[in-house]
Tab-separated table of C-alpha atoms in Angstrom:
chain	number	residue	atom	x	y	z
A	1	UNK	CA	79.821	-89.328	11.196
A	2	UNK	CA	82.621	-87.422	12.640
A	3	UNK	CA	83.860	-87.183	8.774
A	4	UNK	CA	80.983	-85.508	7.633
A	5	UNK	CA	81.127	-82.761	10.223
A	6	UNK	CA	84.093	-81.760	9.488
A	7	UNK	CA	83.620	-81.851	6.076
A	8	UNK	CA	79.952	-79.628	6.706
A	9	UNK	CA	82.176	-77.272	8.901
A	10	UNK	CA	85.154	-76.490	6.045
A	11	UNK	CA	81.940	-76.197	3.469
A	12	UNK	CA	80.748	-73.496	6.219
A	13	UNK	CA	83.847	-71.858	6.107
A	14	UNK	CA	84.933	-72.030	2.940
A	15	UNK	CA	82.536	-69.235	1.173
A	16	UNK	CA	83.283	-66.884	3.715
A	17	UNK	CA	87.399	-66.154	2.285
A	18	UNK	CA	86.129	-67.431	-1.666
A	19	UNK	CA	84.345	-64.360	-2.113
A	20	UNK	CA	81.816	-65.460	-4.785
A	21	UNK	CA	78.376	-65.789	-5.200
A	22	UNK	CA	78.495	-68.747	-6.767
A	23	UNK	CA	80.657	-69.850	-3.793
A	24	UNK	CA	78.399	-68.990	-1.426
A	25	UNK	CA	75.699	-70.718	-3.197
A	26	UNK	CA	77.659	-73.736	-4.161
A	27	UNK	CA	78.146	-73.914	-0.794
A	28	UNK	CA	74.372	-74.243	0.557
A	29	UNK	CA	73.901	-76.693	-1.970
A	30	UNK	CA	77.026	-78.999	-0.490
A	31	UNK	CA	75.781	-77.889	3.263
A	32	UNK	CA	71.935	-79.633	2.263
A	33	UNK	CA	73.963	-82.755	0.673
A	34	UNK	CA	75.585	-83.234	3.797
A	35	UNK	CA	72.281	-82.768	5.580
A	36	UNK	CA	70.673	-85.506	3.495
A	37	UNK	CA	73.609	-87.706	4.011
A	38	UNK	CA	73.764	-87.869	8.213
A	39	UNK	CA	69.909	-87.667	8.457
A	40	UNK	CA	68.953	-90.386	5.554
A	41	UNK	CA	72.628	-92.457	5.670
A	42	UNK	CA	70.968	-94.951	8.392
A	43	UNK	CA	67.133	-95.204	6.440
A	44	UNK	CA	66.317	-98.559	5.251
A	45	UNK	CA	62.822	-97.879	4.626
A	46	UNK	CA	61.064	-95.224	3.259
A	47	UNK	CA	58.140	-93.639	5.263
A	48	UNK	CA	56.528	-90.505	5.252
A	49	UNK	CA	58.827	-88.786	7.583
A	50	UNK	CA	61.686	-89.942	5.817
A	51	UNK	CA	59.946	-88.565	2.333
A	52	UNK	CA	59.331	-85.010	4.264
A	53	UNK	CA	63.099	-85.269	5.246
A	54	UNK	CA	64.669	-86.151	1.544
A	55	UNK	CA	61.979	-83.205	0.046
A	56	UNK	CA	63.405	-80.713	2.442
A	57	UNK	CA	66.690	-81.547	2.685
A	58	UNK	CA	67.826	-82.539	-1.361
A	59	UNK	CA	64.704	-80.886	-2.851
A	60	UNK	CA	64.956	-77.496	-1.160
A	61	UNK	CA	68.423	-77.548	0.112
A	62	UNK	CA	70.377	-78.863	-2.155
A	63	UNK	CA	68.817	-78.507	-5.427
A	64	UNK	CA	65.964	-75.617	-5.860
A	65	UNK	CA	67.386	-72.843	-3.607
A	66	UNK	CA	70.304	-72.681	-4.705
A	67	UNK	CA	69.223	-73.120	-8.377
A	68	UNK	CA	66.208	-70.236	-7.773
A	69	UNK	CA	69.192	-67.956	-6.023
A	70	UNK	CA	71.408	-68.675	-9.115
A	71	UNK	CA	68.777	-68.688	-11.869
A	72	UNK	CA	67.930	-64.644	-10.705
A	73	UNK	CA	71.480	-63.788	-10.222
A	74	UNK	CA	72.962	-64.675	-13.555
A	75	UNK	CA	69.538	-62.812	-14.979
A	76	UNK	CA	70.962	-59.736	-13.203
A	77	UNK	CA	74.542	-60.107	-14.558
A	78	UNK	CA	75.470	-59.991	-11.048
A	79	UNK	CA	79.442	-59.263	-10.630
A	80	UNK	CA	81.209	-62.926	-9.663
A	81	UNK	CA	82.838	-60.910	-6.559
A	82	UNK	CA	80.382	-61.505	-3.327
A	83	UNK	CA	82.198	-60.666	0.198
A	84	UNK	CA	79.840	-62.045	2.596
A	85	UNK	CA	81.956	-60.210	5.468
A	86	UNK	CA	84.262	-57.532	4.896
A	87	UNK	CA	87.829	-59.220	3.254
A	88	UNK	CA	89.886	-58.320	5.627
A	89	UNK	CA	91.863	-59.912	8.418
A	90	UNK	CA	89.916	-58.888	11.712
A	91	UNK	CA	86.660	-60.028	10.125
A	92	UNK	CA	88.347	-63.741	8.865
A	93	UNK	CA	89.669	-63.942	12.497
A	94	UNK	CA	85.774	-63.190	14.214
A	95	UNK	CA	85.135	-65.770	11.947
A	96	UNK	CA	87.416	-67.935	13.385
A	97	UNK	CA	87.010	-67.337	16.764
A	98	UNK	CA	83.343	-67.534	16.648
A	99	UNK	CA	84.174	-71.424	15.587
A	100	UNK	CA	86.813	-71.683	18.561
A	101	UNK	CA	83.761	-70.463	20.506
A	102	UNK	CA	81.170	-73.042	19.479
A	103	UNK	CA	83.988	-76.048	19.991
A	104	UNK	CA	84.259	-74.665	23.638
A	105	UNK	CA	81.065	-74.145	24.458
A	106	UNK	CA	80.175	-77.744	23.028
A	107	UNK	CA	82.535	-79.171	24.967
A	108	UNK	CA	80.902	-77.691	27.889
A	109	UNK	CA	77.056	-78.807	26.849
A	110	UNK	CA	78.163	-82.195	26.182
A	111	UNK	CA	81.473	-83.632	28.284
A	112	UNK	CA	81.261	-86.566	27.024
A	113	UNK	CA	83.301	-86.873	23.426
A	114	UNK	CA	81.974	-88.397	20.582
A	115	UNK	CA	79.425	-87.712	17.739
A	116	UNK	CA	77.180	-85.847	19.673
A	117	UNK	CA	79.935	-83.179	20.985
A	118	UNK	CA	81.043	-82.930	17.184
A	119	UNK	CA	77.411	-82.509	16.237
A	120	UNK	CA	76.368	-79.724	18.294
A	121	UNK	CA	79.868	-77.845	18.071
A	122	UNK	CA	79.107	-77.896	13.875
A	123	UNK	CA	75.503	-76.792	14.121
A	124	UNK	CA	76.436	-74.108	16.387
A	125	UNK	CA	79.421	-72.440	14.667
A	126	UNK	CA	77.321	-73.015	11.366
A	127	UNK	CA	74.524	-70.710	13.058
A	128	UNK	CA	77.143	-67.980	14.865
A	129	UNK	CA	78.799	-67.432	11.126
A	130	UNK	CA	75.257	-67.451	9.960
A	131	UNK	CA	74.361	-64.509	12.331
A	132	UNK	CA	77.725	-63.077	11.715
A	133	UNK	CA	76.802	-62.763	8.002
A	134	UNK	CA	73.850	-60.919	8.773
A	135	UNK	CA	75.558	-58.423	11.097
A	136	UNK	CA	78.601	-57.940	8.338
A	137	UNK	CA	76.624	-56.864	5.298
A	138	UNK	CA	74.043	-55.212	4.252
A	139	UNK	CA	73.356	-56.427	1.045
A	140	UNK	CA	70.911	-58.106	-0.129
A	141	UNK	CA	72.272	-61.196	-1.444
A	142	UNK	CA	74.237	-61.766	1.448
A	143	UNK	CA	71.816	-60.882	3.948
A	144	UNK	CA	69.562	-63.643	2.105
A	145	UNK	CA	72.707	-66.027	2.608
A	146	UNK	CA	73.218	-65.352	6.360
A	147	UNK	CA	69.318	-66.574	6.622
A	148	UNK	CA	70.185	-69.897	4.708
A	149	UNK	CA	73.061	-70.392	6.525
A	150	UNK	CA	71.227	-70.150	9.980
A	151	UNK	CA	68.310	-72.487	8.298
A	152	UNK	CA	70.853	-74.964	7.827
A	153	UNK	CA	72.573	-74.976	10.799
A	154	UNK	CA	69.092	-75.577	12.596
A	155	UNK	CA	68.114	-78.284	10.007
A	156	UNK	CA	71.927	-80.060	10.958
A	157	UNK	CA	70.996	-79.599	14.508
A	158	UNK	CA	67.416	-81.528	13.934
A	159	UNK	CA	68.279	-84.001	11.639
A	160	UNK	CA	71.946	-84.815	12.197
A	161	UNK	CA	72.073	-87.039	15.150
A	162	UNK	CA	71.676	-90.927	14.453
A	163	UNK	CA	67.750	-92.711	15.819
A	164	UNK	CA	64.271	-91.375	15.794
A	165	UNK	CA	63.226	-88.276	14.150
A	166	UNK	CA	60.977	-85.606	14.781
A	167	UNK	CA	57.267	-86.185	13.367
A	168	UNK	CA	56.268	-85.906	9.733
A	169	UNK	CA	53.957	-82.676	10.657
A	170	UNK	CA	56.838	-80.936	11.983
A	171	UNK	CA	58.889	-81.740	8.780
A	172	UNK	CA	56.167	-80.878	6.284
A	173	UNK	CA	56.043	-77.238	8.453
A	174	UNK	CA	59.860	-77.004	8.424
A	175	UNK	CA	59.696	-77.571	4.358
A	176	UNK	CA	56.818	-75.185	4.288
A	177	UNK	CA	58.740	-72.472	6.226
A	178	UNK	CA	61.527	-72.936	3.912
A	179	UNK	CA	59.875	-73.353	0.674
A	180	UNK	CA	58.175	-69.864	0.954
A	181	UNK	CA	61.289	-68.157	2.524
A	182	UNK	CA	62.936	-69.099	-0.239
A	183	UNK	CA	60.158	-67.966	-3.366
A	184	UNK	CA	60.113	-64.770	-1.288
A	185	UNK	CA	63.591	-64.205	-1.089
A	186	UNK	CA	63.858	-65.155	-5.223
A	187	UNK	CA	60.994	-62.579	-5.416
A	188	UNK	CA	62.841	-59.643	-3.595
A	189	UNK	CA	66.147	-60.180	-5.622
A	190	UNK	CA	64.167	-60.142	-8.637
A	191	UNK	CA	62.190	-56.838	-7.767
A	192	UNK	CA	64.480	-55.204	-5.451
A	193	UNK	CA	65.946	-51.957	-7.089
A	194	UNK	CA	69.507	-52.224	-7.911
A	195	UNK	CA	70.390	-49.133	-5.820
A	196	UNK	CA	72.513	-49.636	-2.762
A	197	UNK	CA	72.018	-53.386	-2.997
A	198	UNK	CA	74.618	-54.712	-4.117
A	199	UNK	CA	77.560	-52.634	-1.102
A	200	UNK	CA	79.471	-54.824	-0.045
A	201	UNK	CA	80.060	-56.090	3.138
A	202	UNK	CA	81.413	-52.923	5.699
A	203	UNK	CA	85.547	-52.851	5.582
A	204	UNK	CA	87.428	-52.006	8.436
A	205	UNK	CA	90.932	-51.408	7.536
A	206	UNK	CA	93.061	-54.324	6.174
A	207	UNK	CA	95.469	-55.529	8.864
């Protein structure tokens, strides 16, 4: 388990210094795979909580946001260049602290380690660069990112630890939630006038 953390944590970090969009979507679509992996890797049988959870996690996650974000992109001729945070060296190093952060404060909410350290010390540096993304630019697409990120972070958070899940309501709400957060945000790139949206993320001077 402790594998697939860390490989969900370098996916996490990875888009923010490749500054693509494709990057950044390639990554949510690696980030839901992962997902689907620690939450369905113990299954044997399939019920309808386990359905809700392989829907929302390779349906949505994986497969159609990512494709829906890409498919109105490339209609837009978007430029490949995407920062995500401004690409310079005091914003990669917030970025890296705010991952030293979520290690340390893990280690604080759960002593013991194992797993469930590793588990919540991913989730929660996935959801502080999430809400880091949001705070660094104000474009669209990004801004739209920084929400995906944080929806993932939660979803790793829910359905990353081994043993029972949650019930099949609360999955079918979670896929609902993210289902029409996702048609909207498709929506608003599609209709969203070109001007302004597309500044990149605010640069402080390179160090």
């Amino acid at each position: 388990m402790s594998g697939l953390l860390i490989a969900f944590a370098i996916v996490v970090l990875i888009p923010l210094f490749v500054a693509t969009w494709r990057t950044s979507l390639l990554g949510l679509a690696l980030q839901g795979a992962l997902i689907a992996w620690l939450s369905l890797r113990d299954e044997s049988t399939v019920t309808l909580d386990v359905a809700l959870i392989a829907v929302d996690v390779i349906g949505l996650r994986t497969v159609a946001a990512p494709l829906l974000l890409y498919q109105v992109m490339r209609r837009r001729n978007a430029p490949p260049r995407n920062d995500v945070i401004a690409p310079n060296l005091f914003s990669w190093a917030i970025a890296l602290g705010l991952v030293v952060v979520a290690f340390r404060a893990a280690d604080v909410l759960v002593p013991i380690e194992g797993d469930d350290q590793m588990l919540v010390a991913v989730a929660a540096a996935s959801f502080v660069l999430g809400l880091f993304v949001l705070a660094a630019s104000r474009a669209t697409f990004s801004q739209i990112i920084g929400v995906l990120r944080i929806e993932n972070a939660i979803a790793l958070f829910e359905l990353g630890a081994p043993g029972e899940h949650g019930s099949a309501g609360l999955y079918a709400a979670m896929s609902g939630v993210l289902l029409v957060s996702v048609l909207f945000f498709r929506w608003y790139l599609v209709h969203v006038t070109s001007e302004g949206d597309d500044e990149p993320a605010t640069e402080s001077a390179v160090l």
